[in-house]
């Protein structure tokens, strides 16, 4: 039962109920605040495609930004200290990519 509840902690919108949930959620989303964010994100996009959900490049960026800015939270002090700043850098890079695509589509 504990393990089933912990697995739920990796799902979008889940609010951790205990330290196990917080640790597992942060571990699952750790790449948000790492250098390899975009590499892993591309693999996640491929997984979505495999299961029949395709995104244009702009849709994918908007999907990521929505999750990173509006839904995701780092829960543990370690993740807040070690991953928060890089997560914000990755968000900024996504916004730059988004703006570039939008500008290209206008011309």
PDB file of C-alpha atoms in Angstrom:
ATOM      1  CA  UNK A   1       0.000   0.000   0.000  1.00  0.00           C
ATOM      2  CA  UNK A   2       2.845   2.388   0.851  1.00  0.00           C
ATOM      3  CA  UNK A   3       4.573   1.666  -2.467  1.00  0.00           C
ATOM      4  CA  UNK A   4       1.335   2.196  -4.417  1.00  0.00           C
ATOM      5  CA  UNK A   5       0.904   5.589  -2.753  1.00  0.00           C
ATOM      6  CA  UNK A   6       4.512   6.502  -3.428  1.00  0.00           C
ATOM      7  CA  UNK A   7       4.139   5.686  -7.127  1.00  0.00           C
ATOM      8  CA  UNK A   8       1.224   8.136  -7.245  1.00  0.00           C
ATOM      9  CA  UNK A   9       3.613  10.866  -6.097  1.00  0.00           C
ATOM     10  CA  UNK A  10       5.189  10.917  -9.569  1.00  0.00           C
ATOM     11  CA  UNK A  11       1.916  11.905 -11.274  1.00  0.00           C
ATOM     12  CA  UNK A  12       1.073  15.433 -12.317  1.00  0.00           C
ATOM     13  CA  UNK A  13      -0.946  17.355  -9.777  1.00  0.00           C
ATOM     14  CA  UNK A  14      -0.214  15.004  -6.883  1.00  0.00           C
ATOM     15  CA  UNK A  15       0.390  16.694  -3.538  1.00  0.00           C
ATOM     16  CA  UNK A  16       2.887  14.742  -1.430  1.00  0.00           C
ATOM     17  CA  UNK A  17       1.545  13.423   1.846  1.00  0.00           C
ATOM     18  CA  UNK A  18       4.863  12.497   3.442  1.00  0.00           C
ATOM     19  CA  UNK A  19       8.634  12.585   2.990  1.00  0.00           C
ATOM     20  CA  UNK A  20       8.618   9.403   0.885  1.00  0.00           C
ATOM     21  CA  UNK A  21       6.280  11.098  -1.590  1.00  0.00           C
ATOM     22  CA  UNK A  22       8.405  14.233  -1.669  1.00  0.00           C
ATOM     23  CA  UNK A  23      11.635  12.337  -2.274  1.00  0.00           C
ATOM     24  CA  UNK A  24      10.172  10.145  -5.007  1.00  0.00           C
ATOM     25  CA  UNK A  25       8.470  13.060  -6.739  1.00  0.00           C
ATOM     26  CA  UNK A  26      11.691  15.064  -6.738  1.00  0.00           C
ATOM     27  CA  UNK A  27      13.685  12.069  -7.967  1.00  0.00           C
ATOM     28  CA  UNK A  28      11.251  11.527 -10.842  1.00  0.00           C
ATOM     29  CA  UNK A  29      11.415  15.194 -11.860  1.00  0.00           C
ATOM     30  CA  UNK A  30      15.092  15.721 -11.060  1.00  0.00           C
ATOM     31  CA  UNK A  31      16.034  16.226 -14.719  1.00  0.00           C
ATOM     32  CA  UNK A  32      13.995  19.450 -14.835  1.00  0.00           C
ATOM     33  CA  UNK A  33      16.923  21.104 -13.103  1.00  0.00           C
ATOM     34  CA  UNK A  34      19.804  19.437 -14.919  1.00  0.00           C
ATOM     35  CA  UNK A  35      21.946  20.016 -18.000  1.00  0.00           C
ATOM     36  CA  UNK A  36      20.414  17.010 -19.771  1.00  0.00           C
ATOM     37  CA  UNK A  37      16.856  18.348 -19.496  1.00  0.00           C
ATOM     38  CA  UNK A  38      16.390  18.781 -23.235  1.00  0.00           C
ATOM     39  CA  UNK A  39      17.794  15.354 -24.090  1.00  0.00           C
ATOM     40  CA  UNK A  40      15.434  13.646 -21.645  1.00  0.00           C
ATOM     41  CA  UNK A  41      12.539  15.860 -22.710  1.00  0.00           C
ATOM     42  CA  UNK A  42      13.057  14.756 -26.321  1.00  0.00           C
ATOM     43  CA  UNK A  43      12.874  11.121 -25.216  1.00  0.00           C
ATOM     44  CA  UNK A  44       9.655  11.841 -23.328  1.00  0.00           C
ATOM     45  CA  UNK A  45       8.209  13.412 -26.477  1.00  0.00           C
ATOM     46  CA  UNK A  46       9.124  10.242 -28.393  1.00  0.00           C
ATOM     47  CA  UNK A  47       7.288   8.221 -25.747  1.00  0.00           C
ATOM     48  CA  UNK A  48       4.172  10.368 -26.202  1.00  0.00           C
ATOM     49  CA  UNK A  49       4.394   9.817 -29.973  1.00  0.00           C
ATOM     50  CA  UNK A  50       4.723   6.064 -29.441  1.00  0.00           C
ATOM     51  CA  UNK A  51       1.453   6.143 -27.502  1.00  0.00           C
ATOM     52  CA  UNK A  52      -0.293   8.204 -30.193  1.00  0.00           C
ATOM     53  CA  UNK A  53      -0.005  11.755 -28.890  1.00  0.00           C
ATOM     54  CA  UNK A  54       1.948  13.977 -31.247  1.00  0.00           C
ATOM     55  CA  UNK A  55       2.943  17.596 -30.716  1.00  0.00           C
ATOM     56  CA  UNK A  56       4.284  20.227 -33.057  1.00  0.00           C
ATOM     57  CA  UNK A  57       7.514  21.763 -31.800  1.00  0.00           C
ATOM     58  CA  UNK A  58       5.603  24.800 -30.534  1.00  0.00           C
ATOM     59  CA  UNK A  59       2.935  22.669 -28.844  1.00  0.00           C
ATOM     60  CA  UNK A  60       5.622  20.613 -27.128  1.00  0.00           C
ATOM     61  CA  UNK A  61       7.357  23.714 -25.810  1.00  0.00           C
ATOM     62  CA  UNK A  62       4.068  25.124 -24.549  1.00  0.00           C
ATOM     63  CA  UNK A  63       3.214  21.785 -22.923  1.00  0.00           C
ATOM     64  CA  UNK A  64       6.555  21.799 -21.105  1.00  0.00           C
ATOM     65  CA  UNK A  65       6.302  25.427 -20.046  1.00  0.00           C
ATOM     66  CA  UNK A  66       2.819  24.905 -18.677  1.00  0.00           C
ATOM     67  CA  UNK A  67       3.968  21.998 -16.549  1.00  0.00           C
ATOM     68  CA  UNK A  68       7.251  23.519 -15.397  1.00  0.00           C
ATOM     69  CA  UNK A  69       5.821  26.935 -14.533  1.00  0.00           C
ATOM     70  CA  UNK A  70       2.315  26.172 -13.320  1.00  0.00           C
ATOM     71  CA  UNK A  71       2.290  22.639 -11.956  1.00  0.00           C
ATOM     72  CA  UNK A  72       5.704  21.375 -10.959  1.00  0.00           C
ATOM     73  CA  UNK A  73       7.162  21.964  -7.502  1.00  0.00           C
ATOM     74  CA  UNK A  74      10.384  20.693  -5.993  1.00  0.00           C
ATOM     75  CA  UNK A  75       9.532  19.485  -2.500  1.00  0.00           C
ATOM     76  CA  UNK A  76      12.774  18.588  -0.761  1.00  0.00           C
ATOM     77  CA  UNK A  77      15.347  21.091   0.433  1.00  0.00           C
ATOM     78  CA  UNK A  78      18.015  19.273  -1.582  1.00  0.00           C
ATOM     79  CA  UNK A  79      16.118  19.669  -4.862  1.00  0.00           C
ATOM     80  CA  UNK A  80      15.201  23.250  -4.079  1.00  0.00           C
ATOM     81  CA  UNK A  81      18.872  24.029  -3.458  1.00  0.00           C
ATOM     82  CA  UNK A  82      20.459  21.931  -6.214  1.00  0.00           C
ATOM     83  CA  UNK A  83      17.896  21.960  -9.047  1.00  0.00           C
ATOM     84  CA  UNK A  84      15.735  25.091  -8.797  1.00  0.00           C
ATOM     85  CA  UNK A  85      18.098  27.548 -10.519  1.00  0.00           C
ATOM     86  CA  UNK A  86      18.848  25.228 -13.445  1.00  0.00           C
ATOM     87  CA  UNK A  87      15.135  24.505 -13.828  1.00  0.00           C
ATOM     88  CA  UNK A  88      14.572  28.248 -14.236  1.00  0.00           C
ATOM     89  CA  UNK A  89      17.400  28.408 -16.801  1.00  0.00           C
ATOM     90  CA  UNK A  90      15.730  25.601 -18.740  1.00  0.00           C
ATOM     91  CA  UNK A  91      12.423  27.476 -18.617  1.00  0.00           C
ATOM     92  CA  UNK A  92      14.142  30.545 -20.030  1.00  0.00           C
ATOM     93  CA  UNK A  93      15.678  28.465 -22.836  1.00  0.00           C
ATOM     94  CA  UNK A  94      12.230  27.076 -23.649  1.00  0.00           C
ATOM     95  CA  UNK A  95      10.791  30.585 -23.796  1.00  0.00           C
ATOM     96  CA  UNK A  96      13.564  31.669 -26.172  1.00  0.00           C
ATOM     97  CA  UNK A  97      12.852  28.653 -28.408  1.00  0.00           C
ATOM     98  CA  UNK A  98       9.142  29.444 -28.264  1.00  0.00           C
ATOM     99  CA  UNK A  99       9.687  33.055 -29.259  1.00  0.00           C
ATOM    100  CA  UNK A 100      11.958  32.032 -32.120  1.00  0.00           C
ATOM    101  CA  UNK A 101       9.344  29.613 -33.524  1.00  0.00           C
ATOM    102  CA  UNK A 102       6.580  32.189 -33.208  1.00  0.00           C
ATOM    103  CA  UNK A 103       8.689  34.814 -34.965  1.00  0.00           C
ATOM    104  CA  UNK A 104       9.587  32.364 -37.760  1.00  0.00           C
ATOM    105  CA  UNK A 105       5.918  31.566 -38.288  1.00  0.00           C
ATOM    106  CA  UNK A 106       5.086  35.285 -38.577  1.00  0.00           C
ATOM    107  CA  UNK A 107       7.494  35.743 -41.485  1.00  0.00           C
TER     108      UNK A 107
END
